Structures are given as structure tokens and as C-alpha cells.
């Protein structure tokens, strides 16, 4: 009996091993079968309700999205994905080898109006247990009735998965086709040139409603961290070169920002009226004159702070003109502007802490950092101890000196006052030198 029992146990163990081996082989086969470009040809999903689809590149979750095959769907082949409202296409499988470049073909569905969409990436960082979505590149506008190609630089060796999010256009629909991913390319800079956050995200802001006072907003013209509590940006970061300047006139279309999360108070064009403070641009109107759309984007109220008129119209305007002067002589400039503290002195006199019935905080100090480089490639790697970096920190006061040179400080001093980590994408050895310096160069 004992021998029969032992033989039975060995047979059962062998059966389990065979089952495990077969499962492992199937899983390995499934992983090996993961192919790009994802053409959406192999899956079927006929409704917009959230659901998962098995595709050539793995399992995707489609939220307010489907696999379309009608004559109105723009596609290369028989099918493409179709998204409406604020729908999403989410890849559920990590690409273990990382990714280099992502290309996506896109178009409007039928004769629908144009819509905006974004690519987001999540790296699988098991070492810290910190998985989060990060926006890749700028928002893309689909407005063509034929498929166009959008290209994004990811360039990470970490396991990564992707999500496409429709972010504007309401019920207008878009088609997504041929989602392609190339492998990591060590020759591509980790921080893409001219990206508004190429030098770093000073507060590690994220586009997450659970982070309402450090909410990341990325626009084609600039990037910013927004504070719902203060109803102003904490900081705004942008790149400036000759391509940003053109013949577009100043739009003066101050308005609320419709891309703020639902339910958040939206500062509007009248919120500063009678307060004694200007609607002070962070990214200046004159830095964005290449197109009407670029200039108009600077008048969103998420790009504004209550700024003392003397500070805004004289001291700050003088510094803005100075930084713009470099782009006509072979330079490009990275700029970060921010504010901190509570209470400024406007044209009405006295210290004011808030305006707009207490909904908008008036900052006490206004600062800016300008990194000036000769035009070239691989910008982050070209910044050295000799690179000219100008940092200023001014009182938000109407009795301020009109000469910005009087307010020069080190980047370290601004970091100490604000708790931010500026220029964080630079090598630490370079940061240690350039952030400790106080600029002593010319002021005009």
C-alpha cells in the first residue's frame, strides 16, 4: 500500500510539473508574440463601454473607445481604434526592454471636429514601488481627415507601458492606428532638446487631481505647476529661441483655463479687476509670437499671478526684453519663473494677501532663472560651470527698483526660499557650481 501511495504521489507531482511547464511555455509564447506596430487589426470591440481587448502587442483596456471598421474610420487596413470624449487606450503589458521612440498615426473620425490627445508612459520601477503616469511630449491636435504621424521620444531602459488620452474636443472622435515602439537608443539625449522641462521638474509636479497644489499642466507653449489653493502657478517653465518669435500680434484674450480639472475654481479675466495688481504673465506674451495660437495661450489665467504694476511693467519687462535679446544673436534660453510667500503691495497701497474674494493669493516674492546657451543640440549636456545663468528674486511691490540687476541672487538661494529643486536634470557636479553663483554679467 505504501509503495502504491508513493507512486501515486510521484505521478501527481509529475502531472503538476507538466501542467506548469505547459503554462510557462504558453506564457513565454504569448510574450514572444508581442508585436509592433499595433495595428488594431487582430482585436474586436464594438462598443464604447470600458473593456479589455487582446491585441498583437498584448492586452489593452479601451475606455470610451472601441475598435472601428466603418468607412468613416481612418485606418491603414481594416480597423483602427476610435476614441471619444475623454477616452483612453491603455496598454496593460510592460515592454521589458524599455522604449526609444513611439510613433502614432492619427486622424479625425469622419467629418468630426479636431481634438487633442496625449501620450503617457508608466515605468515599472519595482525598486521603489513607485509606479506613476508621466506625460510624454506635447499635446497633439488631430485635425486632418487623413492619417498623420506623431512622434514621441521616450528613451528609457526601464520596463514601460503606455496610455493614449483624449483630452479635448468633447464628443468629437479621433482614430488611432499603427502604434509603433522602437528600442532604446543610447545616442538619443535623455532630456529632449527644447522641451519645456528639459532642465527638470522643479517640484516633481504630477497631473493628478490628488495633487491639487502641485498639479502639472503641459502645454505646447510652456509647462507649469498649478496650486488650486493659491489659484496661481507655483512655477512656469519654458524654452525660448528664434522660432518662438514671429509676426503674431498680442491677443489680450485673458480667460479662464478650460483644462483645469472639473470642479476647480477657474480664475477669469475679471478676477484681478480693481485689485491694484496686474495680470502678470509668467511666460510673456512677447516670447510667443510665432502664431496667434501660441500668443493666445499665454493669456490663460493659469499663466498669471497678481503682480504689482511697477514690478510687472518695468522691472520684469526690462528683464524679459533682456533675455529675448539673446535669441537674435545665436542663443537659446531656458526660463523658469515662480513666486512664493503671501502679501504684496499693489497700486492701491498697503499689503494685500488675497484678491477675488479671497480666492487668489497675492505672492510676496517673484523670481526667475534664465539659462543662456548658444544654439545647438544636446542642450543638457552642454551646460557647464561656464554657462551664464541669471537668477533674480524681487519683492512684489510697487516701489521696486526698475533695474532688475539689483535683485540678482543664486539659484541656491531661490531653492532655499521655495523648497524647489531647480535644474535637477543637470549632473550634480555641474549643479553644485552653477547654482551657487550670483551672476555679475551685463544687464543691457
Short mmCIF file of C-alpha atoms in Angstrom, two decimals:
data_model
loop_
_atom_site.label_atom_id
_atom_site.label_comp_id
_atom_site.label_asym_id
_atom_site.label_seq_id
_atom_site.Cartn_x
_atom_site.Cartn_y
_atom_site.Cartn_z
CA UNK A 1 0.00 0.00 0.00
CA UNK A 2 2.83 2.41 0.88
CA UNK A 3 4.51 1.77 -2.48
CA UNK A 4 1.26 2.45 -4.32
CA UNK A 5 0.80 5.63 -2.29
CA UNK A 6 4.32 6.85 -3.12
CA UNK A 7 3.93 6.00 -6.80
CA UNK A 8 0.64 7.96 -6.79
CA UNK A 9 2.30 11.00 -5.22
CA UNK A 10 5.14 10.90 -7.77
CA UNK A 11 2.64 10.64 -10.63
CA UNK A 12 0.66 13.58 -9.25
CA UNK A 13 3.83 15.69 -8.88
CA UNK A 14 4.83 14.83 -12.45
CA UNK A 15 1.38 15.88 -13.66
CA UNK A 16 1.69 19.24 -11.85
CA UNK A 17 5.13 19.76 -13.38
CA UNK A 18 3.82 19.04 -16.86
CA UNK A 19 0.93 21.46 -16.33
CA UNK A 20 3.31 24.15 -15.05
CA UNK A 21 5.69 23.57 -17.98
CA UNK A 22 2.88 23.86 -20.48
CA UNK A 23 1.62 27.07 -18.84
CA UNK A 24 5.10 28.57 -18.81
CA UNK A 25 5.55 27.68 -22.45
CA UNK A 26 2.25 29.33 -23.33
CA UNK A 27 3.13 32.46 -21.35
CA UNK A 28 6.56 32.64 -22.96
CA UNK A 29 4.93 32.21 -26.33
CA UNK A 30 2.47 34.98 -25.54
CA UNK A 31 5.30 37.31 -24.52
CA UNK A 32 7.31 36.41 -27.58
CA UNK A 33 4.25 37.06 -29.75
CA UNK A 34 4.06 40.67 -28.59
CA UNK A 35 4.48 42.61 -31.83
CA UNK A 36 4.59 46.21 -33.03
CA UNK A 37 3.34 48.23 -34.71
CA UNK A 38 -0.01 47.67 -33.04
CA UNK A 39 -2.44 47.92 -35.96
CA UNK A 40 -5.61 47.02 -34.00
CA UNK A 41 -6.40 44.51 -36.74
CA UNK A 42 -6.48 41.41 -34.52
CA UNK A 43 -8.97 42.63 -31.89
CA UNK A 44 -12.70 43.34 -31.78
CA UNK A 45 -14.64 45.72 -29.56
CA UNK A 46 -17.84 47.25 -30.89
CA UNK A 47 -18.97 49.49 -28.01
CA UNK A 48 -17.57 52.44 -26.06
CA UNK A 49 -18.04 50.88 -22.61
CA UNK A 50 -14.76 50.16 -20.81
CA UNK A 51 -13.37 46.77 -21.70
CA UNK A 52 -10.19 44.85 -22.49
CA UNK A 53 -9.06 43.63 -25.90
CA UNK A 54 -6.35 41.10 -26.72
CA UNK A 55 -4.17 42.56 -29.48
CA UNK A 56 -0.90 41.67 -31.14
CA UNK A 57 1.05 43.78 -28.64
CA UNK A 58 -0.78 42.40 -25.61
CA UNK A 59 -3.92 43.25 -23.69
CA UNK A 60 -5.23 46.82 -23.89
CA UNK A 61 -8.06 48.44 -21.93
CA UNK A 62 -10.28 50.71 -24.03
CA UNK A 63 -12.26 53.32 -22.05
CA UNK A 64 -14.86 55.29 -24.02
CA UNK A 65 -13.19 53.78 -27.05
CA UNK A 66 -13.70 50.92 -29.49
CA UNK A 67 -12.18 49.15 -32.50
CA UNK A 68 -13.73 50.77 -35.57
CA UNK A 69 -14.09 49.34 -39.05
CA UNK A 70 -16.62 51.63 -40.75
CA UNK A 71 -16.00 53.69 -43.85
CA UNK A 72 -15.73 56.76 -41.58
CA UNK A 73 -12.88 55.25 -39.55
CA UNK A 74 -9.48 56.41 -40.82
CA UNK A 75 -7.26 53.35 -40.96
CA UNK A 76 -4.44 51.53 -42.68
CA UNK A 77 -6.06 48.18 -43.23
CA UNK A 78 -9.49 47.12 -41.98
CA UNK A 79 -9.53 48.51 -38.43
CA UNK A 80 -8.32 51.29 -36.14
CA UNK A 81 -9.08 52.43 -32.61
CA UNK A 82 -11.71 55.14 -32.15
CA UNK A 83 -11.86 57.39 -29.05
CA UNK A 84 -14.48 59.94 -27.97
CA UNK A 85 -14.96 62.41 -25.06
CA UNK A 86 -12.01 61.90 -22.68
CA UNK A 87 -11.49 58.26 -23.55
CA UNK A 88 -8.26 56.29 -23.18
CA UNK A 89 -6.34 53.42 -24.74
CA UNK A 90 -4.23 51.74 -22.04
CA UNK A 91 -1.55 49.13 -22.69
CA UNK A 92 -1.64 46.63 -19.82
CA UNK A 93 1.66 44.89 -20.63
CA UNK A 94 5.09 46.33 -19.80
CA UNK A 95 7.74 46.36 -22.51
CA UNK A 96 10.57 44.75 -20.56
CA UNK A 97 13.32 46.18 -22.75
CA UNK A 98 12.17 49.78 -22.38
CA UNK A 99 11.46 52.00 -25.36
CA UNK A 100 13.11 54.60 -27.57
CA UNK A 101 10.68 56.34 -29.90
CA UNK A 102 6.92 55.97 -30.11
CA UNK A 103 5.07 56.85 -33.32
CA UNK A 104 1.29 57.03 -33.60
CA UNK A 105 -0.84 57.55 -36.69
CA UNK A 106 -3.94 59.63 -36.02
CA UNK A 107 -6.81 61.45 -37.73
CA UNK A 108 -10.32 62.75 -37.09
CA UNK A 109 -13.18 60.28 -37.38
CA UNK A 110 -15.46 61.01 -40.32
CA UNK A 111 -16.04 64.76 -40.52
CA UNK A 112 -15.76 65.38 -36.77
CA UNK A 113 -14.04 68.49 -35.42
CA UNK A 114 -10.45 68.35 -34.22
CA UNK A 115 -9.44 67.03 -30.81
CA UNK A 116 -6.36 66.96 -28.60
CA UNK A 117 -4.73 63.83 -27.24
CA UNK A 118 -1.63 62.91 -25.26
CA UNK A 119 0.78 60.02 -24.80
CA UNK A 120 1.52 58.97 -21.21
CA UNK A 121 4.08 56.44 -20.00
CA UNK A 122 4.41 54.38 -16.83
CA UNK A 123 7.77 52.88 -15.92
CA UNK A 124 7.81 49.75 -13.78
CA UNK A 125 10.22 50.71 -11.03
CA UNK A 126 9.91 47.81 -8.60
CA UNK A 127 12.94 49.02 -6.63
CA UNK A 128 10.97 51.92 -5.16
CA UNK A 129 7.47 50.57 -5.70
CA UNK A 130 6.57 53.87 -7.33
CA UNK A 131 4.55 53.47 -10.49
CA UNK A 132 3.03 56.63 -11.90
CA UNK A 133 1.96 58.00 -15.25
CA UNK A 134 4.12 60.71 -16.86
CA UNK A 135 3.15 62.73 -19.92
CA UNK A 136 5.45 62.30 -22.92
CA UNK A 137 5.98 65.29 -25.18
CA UNK A 138 3.36 67.88 -26.08
CA UNK A 139 -0.38 67.55 -26.61
CA UNK A 140 -1.18 66.53 -30.20
CA UNK A 141 -4.10 68.02 -32.11
CA UNK A 142 -5.82 65.71 -34.59
CA UNK A 143 -7.45 67.85 -37.25
CA UNK A 144 -6.72 66.03 -40.51
CA UNK A 145 -9.12 63.70 -42.29
CA UNK A 146 -6.16 61.55 -43.38
CA UNK A 147 -3.76 59.71 -41.10
CA UNK A 148 -0.80 61.74 -39.86
CA UNK A 149 2.13 60.59 -37.72
CA UNK A 150 3.02 61.93 -34.27
CA UNK A 151 6.45 61.08 -32.85
CA UNK A 152 7.44 60.96 -29.17
CA UNK A 153 10.87 60.45 -27.61
CA UNK A 154 10.70 58.18 -24.56
CA UNK A 155 14.18 56.64 -24.45
CA UNK A 156 14.13 54.63 -21.25
CA UNK A 157 15.68 51.28 -20.38
CA UNK A 158 13.07 50.64 -17.67
CA UNK A 159 10.10 48.37 -18.39
CA UNK A 160 7.38 50.70 -19.62
CA UNK A 161 3.78 50.72 -20.81
CA UNK A 162 1.74 53.43 -22.49
CA UNK A 163 -1.61 55.14 -22.45
CA UNK A 164 -3.21 57.47 -25.02
CA UNK A 165 -5.62 60.01 -23.55
CA UNK A 166 -8.06 62.17 -25.47
CA UNK A 167 -8.03 65.50 -23.62
CA UNK A 168 -10.13 67.93 -25.67
CA UNK A 169 -12.72 68.13 -28.40
CA UNK A 170 -15.70 66.85 -26.42
CA UNK A 171 -17.79 64.31 -28.31
CA UNK A 172 -15.69 64.69 -31.48
CA UNK A 173 -14.00 61.39 -32.23
CA UNK A 174 -10.47 60.52 -33.33
CA UNK A 175 -8.90 57.42 -34.85
CA UNK A 176 -5.61 55.94 -33.65
CA UNK A 177 -3.71 53.43 -35.80
CA UNK A 178 -0.26 51.88 -36.17
CA UNK A 179 1.11 52.41 -32.65
CA UNK A 180 4.83 51.66 -33.09
CA UNK A 181 7.62 51.44 -30.50
CA UNK A 182 11.34 51.35 -31.24
CA UNK A 183 14.00 50.08 -28.86
CA UNK A 184 16.07 52.21 -26.51
CA UNK A 185 18.68 54.28 -28.35
CA UNK A 186 21.72 55.26 -26.22
CA UNK A 187 22.63 58.01 -28.69
CA UNK A 188 19.40 59.94 -28.04
CA UNK A 189 19.54 62.52 -25.19
CA UNK A 190 17.51 61.52 -22.14
CA UNK A 191 16.16 65.06 -21.89
CA UNK A 192 14.92 66.13 -25.35
CA UNK A 193 16.22 69.45 -26.59
CA UNK A 194 13.84 72.43 -26.33
CA UNK A 195 11.40 70.56 -24.11
CA UNK A 196 9.96 72.94 -21.54
CA UNK A 197 11.04 70.58 -18.75
CA UNK A 198 14.41 69.63 -20.26
CA UNK A 199 16.22 71.02 -17.21
CA UNK A 200 13.91 69.28 -14.74
CA UNK A 201 10.54 69.32 -12.99
CA UNK A 202 11.29 71.60 -10.01
CA UNK A 203 8.61 70.22 -7.68
CA UNK A 204 8.04 66.79 -9.22
CA UNK A 205 4.58 68.02 -10.20
CA UNK A 206 2.15 65.41 -11.50
CA UNK A 207 -1.07 65.60 -13.49
CA UNK A 208 -3.16 64.06 -10.73
CA UNK A 209 -6.20 65.63 -9.05
CA UNK A 210 -4.94 64.12 -5.80
CA UNK A 211 -2.04 66.58 -6.01
CA UNK A 212 -4.10 69.81 -6.26
CA UNK A 213 -1.36 72.18 -5.11
CA UNK A 214 1.36 70.72 -7.32
CA UNK A 215 -0.66 69.91 -10.44
CA UNK A 216 1.38 69.55 -13.62
CA UNK A 217 0.00 71.20 -16.76
CA UNK A 218 1.94 70.78 -20.02
CA UNK A 219 1.05 72.96 -22.96
CA UNK A 220 2.79 73.33 -26.32
CA UNK A 221 3.96 76.79 -25.22
CA UNK A 222 5.07 76.10 -21.59
CA UNK A 223 4.78 73.76 -18.61
CA UNK A 224 3.65 74.69 -15.12
CA UNK A 225 2.87 73.51 -11.62
CA UNK A 226 -0.51 74.86 -10.51
CA UNK A 227 -1.81 75.38 -6.99
CA UNK A 228 -5.57 75.07 -6.57
CA UNK A 229 -5.33 76.62 -3.09
CA UNK A 230 -3.46 79.72 -4.29
CA UNK A 231 -5.20 79.78 -7.72
CA UNK A 232 -1.84 80.66 -9.31
CA UNK A 233 1.07 78.69 -10.75
CA UNK A 234 3.86 77.73 -8.36
CA UNK A 235 6.28 77.92 -11.28
CA UNK A 236 6.20 78.06 -15.08
CA UNK A 237 8.99 76.68 -17.29
CA UNK A 238 9.59 77.29 -20.99
CA UNK A 239 12.19 77.25 -23.76
CA UNK A 240 12.81 80.29 -25.95
CA UNK A 241 14.54 80.51 -29.32
CA UNK A 242 14.18 82.39 -32.59
CA UNK A 243 11.46 80.02 -33.76
CA UNK A 244 9.17 81.28 -30.99
CA UNK A 245 9.14 84.81 -32.38
CA UNK A 246 7.13 85.93 -35.37
CA UNK A 247 4.55 88.44 -36.52
CA UNK A 248 1.54 87.40 -34.44
CA UNK A 249 0.07 90.35 -32.56
CA UNK A 250 -0.67 90.49 -28.85
CA UNK A 251 -4.07 88.81 -28.40
CA UNK A 252 -5.06 90.23 -24.98
CA UNK A 253 -7.64 87.45 -24.64
CA UNK A 254 -7.27 86.90 -20.89
CA UNK A 255 -9.51 83.97 -19.95
CA UNK A 256 -10.00 81.00 -17.65
CA UNK A 257 -8.15 77.79 -18.42
CA UNK A 258 -10.66 75.12 -19.52
CA UNK A 259 -8.16 72.32 -18.96
CA UNK A 260 -8.23 72.64 -15.17
CA UNK A 261 -9.90 69.63 -13.54
CA UNK A 262 -13.67 69.69 -13.20
CA UNK A 263 -14.87 71.34 -10.00
CA UNK A 264 -11.78 73.54 -9.52
CA UNK A 265 -12.31 77.28 -9.33
CA UNK A 266 -11.20 78.92 -12.56
CA UNK A 267 -9.71 82.38 -12.31
CA UNK A 268 -11.16 84.52 -15.11
CA UNK A 269 -10.37 87.73 -16.94
CA UNK A 270 -12.18 89.85 -14.32
CA UNK A 271 -10.76 88.22 -11.19
CA UNK A 272 -7.98 90.83 -10.76
CA UNK A 273 -10.15 93.83 -11.64
CA UNK A 274 -9.83 96.73 -9.17
CA UNK A 275 -7.29 94.86 -7.05
CA UNK A 276 -4.34 97.16 -7.73
CA UNK A 277 -2.41 94.25 -9.28
CA UNK A 278 -1.66 93.43 -12.91
CA UNK A 279 -2.48 90.13 -14.51
CA UNK A 280 1.22 89.32 -14.58
CA UNK A 281 2.35 86.84 -17.22
CA UNK A 282 4.82 84.12 -16.31
CA UNK A 283 5.58 83.06 -19.88
CA UNK A 284 5.47 86.50 -21.57
CA UNK A 285 3.21 87.30 -24.48
CA UNK A 286 6.23 88.58 -26.43
CA UNK A 287 8.03 85.23 -26.02
CA UNK A 288 5.29 83.57 -28.05
CA UNK A 289 4.56 85.47 -31.28
CA UNK A 290 5.21 82.73 -33.86
CA UNK A 291 1.47 82.07 -34.22
CA UNK A 292 -1.78 83.53 -32.94
CA UNK A 293 -2.46 80.29 -31.06
CA UNK A 294 0.92 80.47 -29.29
CA UNK A 295 0.37 84.05 -28.22
CA UNK A 296 -3.19 83.39 -27.13
CA UNK A 297 -2.02 80.53 -24.90
CA UNK A 298 -0.01 82.97 -22.77
CA UNK A 299 -3.24 84.74 -21.77
CA UNK A 300 -4.69 81.76 -19.92
CA UNK A 301 -5.10 82.74 -16.28
CA UNK A 302 -3.13 79.67 -15.16
CA UNK A 303 -0.12 81.58 -16.57
CA UNK A 304 -0.82 84.65 -14.37
CA UNK A 305 -0.03 85.94 -10.90
CA UNK A 306 -1.22 89.14 -9.16
CA UNK A 307 1.85 91.28 -9.83
CA UNK A 308 2.48 94.83 -8.65
CA UNK A 309 2.27 97.14 -11.71
CA UNK A 310 5.75 98.62 -11.18
CA UNK A 311 7.20 95.14 -10.84
CA UNK A 312 5.40 93.82 -13.92
CA UNK A 313 5.59 96.76 -16.31
CA UNK A 314 9.10 97.98 -15.56
CA UNK A 315 11.44 95.66 -13.64
CA UNK A 316 10.04 92.46 -15.07
CA UNK A 317 9.51 93.85 -18.55
CA UNK A 318 13.12 95.04 -18.63
CA UNK A 319 14.38 91.57 -17.72
CA UNK A 320 12.10 89.91 -20.29
CA UNK A 321 13.41 92.17 -23.03
CA UNK A 322 16.97 91.42 -21.98
CA UNK A 323 16.50 87.64 -22.16
CA UNK A 324 14.80 87.95 -25.56
CA UNK A 325 17.75 89.92 -26.90
CA UNK A 326 19.90 86.78 -26.85
CA UNK A 327 17.85 84.88 -29.42
CA UNK A 328 18.78 87.39 -32.14
CA UNK A 329 22.48 86.68 -31.67
CA UNK A 330 22.69 82.91 -31.88
CA UNK A 331 21.45 81.86 -28.44
CA UNK A 332 18.56 79.90 -26.95
CA UNK A 333 17.25 80.38 -23.42
CA UNK A 334 15.60 78.12 -20.85
CA UNK A 335 13.49 80.04 -18.33
CA UNK A 336 11.71 79.19 -15.08
CA UNK A 337 9.60 81.75 -13.24
CA UNK A 338 7.83 81.38 -9.92
CA UNK A 339 6.60 83.04 -6.77
CA UNK A 340 6.36 82.39 -3.06
CA UNK A 341 5.12 83.88 0.17
CA UNK A 342 1.91 85.81 0.83
CA UNK A 343 1.25 89.53 0.62
CA UNK A 344 2.23 92.12 -1.97
CA UNK A 345 1.85 95.87 -2.37
CA UNK A 346 -0.02 97.00 -5.46
CA UNK A 347 -1.15 100.38 -6.75
CA UNK A 348 -3.90 100.61 -4.11
CA UNK A 349 -1.28 100.79 -1.33
CA UNK A 350 -0.92 98.61 1.73
CA UNK A 351 -0.17 94.90 1.84
CA UNK A 352 -2.75 92.66 0.19
CA UNK A 353 -2.82 88.93 0.89
CA UNK A 354 -5.61 87.80 -1.42
CA UNK A 355 -7.88 89.13 -4.18
CA UNK A 356 -11.00 87.87 -5.96
CA UNK A 357 -12.93 87.48 -2.69
CA UNK A 358 -10.09 85.56 -1.11
CA UNK A 359 -9.78 83.03 -3.90
CA UNK A 360 -6.43 84.18 -5.39
CA UNK A 361 -3.28 84.50 -3.27
CA UNK A 362 -1.05 87.54 -3.81
CA UNK A 363 2.60 86.41 -3.63
CA UNK A 364 5.22 88.24 -1.61
CA UNK A 365 8.16 87.48 -3.91
CA UNK A 366 8.58 86.83 -7.64
CA UNK A 367 11.64 85.04 -9.06
CA UNK A 368 13.08 83.87 -12.36
CA UNK A 369 16.02 81.77 -13.59
CA UNK A 370 17.41 82.11 -17.14
CA UNK A 371 19.89 79.62 -18.62
CA UNK A 372 21.57 81.06 -21.73
CA UNK A 373 23.12 78.72 -24.31
CA UNK A 374 24.50 79.04 -27.83
CA UNK A 375 22.06 77.40 -30.23
CA UNK A 376 22.93 73.71 -30.58
CA UNK A 377 21.98 70.13 -29.79
CA UNK A 378 22.17 68.02 -26.63
CA UNK A 379 21.41 71.07 -24.52
CA UNK A 380 21.56 69.49 -21.06
CA UNK A 381 25.00 68.00 -21.73
CA UNK A 382 26.29 71.39 -22.96
CA UNK A 383 25.56 73.25 -19.74
CA UNK A 384 28.77 73.64 -17.77
CA UNK A 385 30.28 75.69 -14.97
CA UNK A 386 30.90 78.45 -17.53
CA UNK A 387 27.29 78.68 -18.74
CA UNK A 388 25.69 82.01 -17.91
CA UNK A 389 22.75 81.53 -15.57
CA UNK A 390 20.88 84.57 -14.25
CA UNK A 391 18.64 84.25 -11.18
CA UNK A 392 16.64 87.15 -9.75
CA UNK A 393 14.31 87.35 -6.75
CA UNK A 394 12.19 90.51 -6.42
CA UNK A 395 9.65 91.85 -3.94
CA UNK A 396 6.10 92.02 -5.28
CA UNK A 397 5.99 95.72 -4.55
CA UNK A 398 5.00 98.83 -6.44
CA UNK A 399 8.03 100.68 -5.08
CA UNK A 400 10.52 98.24 -6.61
CA UNK A 401 13.67 99.41 -8.39
CA UNK A 402 13.19 99.29 -12.17
CA UNK A 403 16.66 97.81 -12.69
CA UNK A 404 16.49 94.01 -12.43
CA UNK A 405 20.24 93.72 -11.86
CA UNK A 406 19.79 94.87 -8.27
CA UNK A 407 17.88 91.69 -7.46
CA UNK A 408 20.33 89.05 -8.65
CA UNK A 409 20.73 86.04 -6.35
CA UNK A 410 21.99 82.48 -6.66
CA UNK A 411 19.80 79.56 -7.70
CA UNK A 412 20.63 78.02 -4.32
CA UNK A 413 19.00 80.98 -2.58
CA UNK A 414 15.78 80.56 -4.55
CA UNK A 415 15.77 76.83 -3.80
CA UNK A 416 16.21 77.51 -0.10
CA UNK A 417 13.33 80.00 -0.08
CA UNK A 418 10.94 77.83 -2.10
CA UNK A 419 11.89 74.23 -1.38
CA UNK A 420 12.17 73.58 -5.13
CA UNK A 421 14.89 71.60 -6.91
CA UNK A 422 15.80 73.70 -9.91
CA UNK A 423 17.96 72.46 -12.83
CA UNK A 424 17.65 68.94 -11.42
CA UNK A 425 18.43 67.24 -14.75
CA UNK A 426 21.94 68.67 -14.78
CA UNK A 427 24.74 66.45 -13.42
CA UNK A 428 25.12 67.06 -9.68
CA UNK A 429 28.70 68.22 -10.14
CA UNK A 430 27.52 70.94 -12.54
CA UNK A 431 24.57 71.91 -10.33
CA UNK A 432 26.86 72.38 -7.35
CA UNK A 433 28.86 75.02 -9.21
CA UNK A 434 26.28 76.92 -11.28
CA UNK A 435 23.60 77.06 -8.58
CA UNK A 436 25.97 78.67 -6.09
CA UNK A 437 26.97 81.54 -8.38
CA UNK A 438 25.44 85.01 -8.49
CA UNK A 439 25.52 86.46 -12.00
CA UNK A 440 27.66 89.57 -12.44
CA UNK A 441 27.35 89.99 -16.21
CA UNK A 442 25.90 92.95 -18.12
CA UNK A 443 22.28 93.97 -17.64
CA UNK A 444 21.56 95.51 -21.04
#
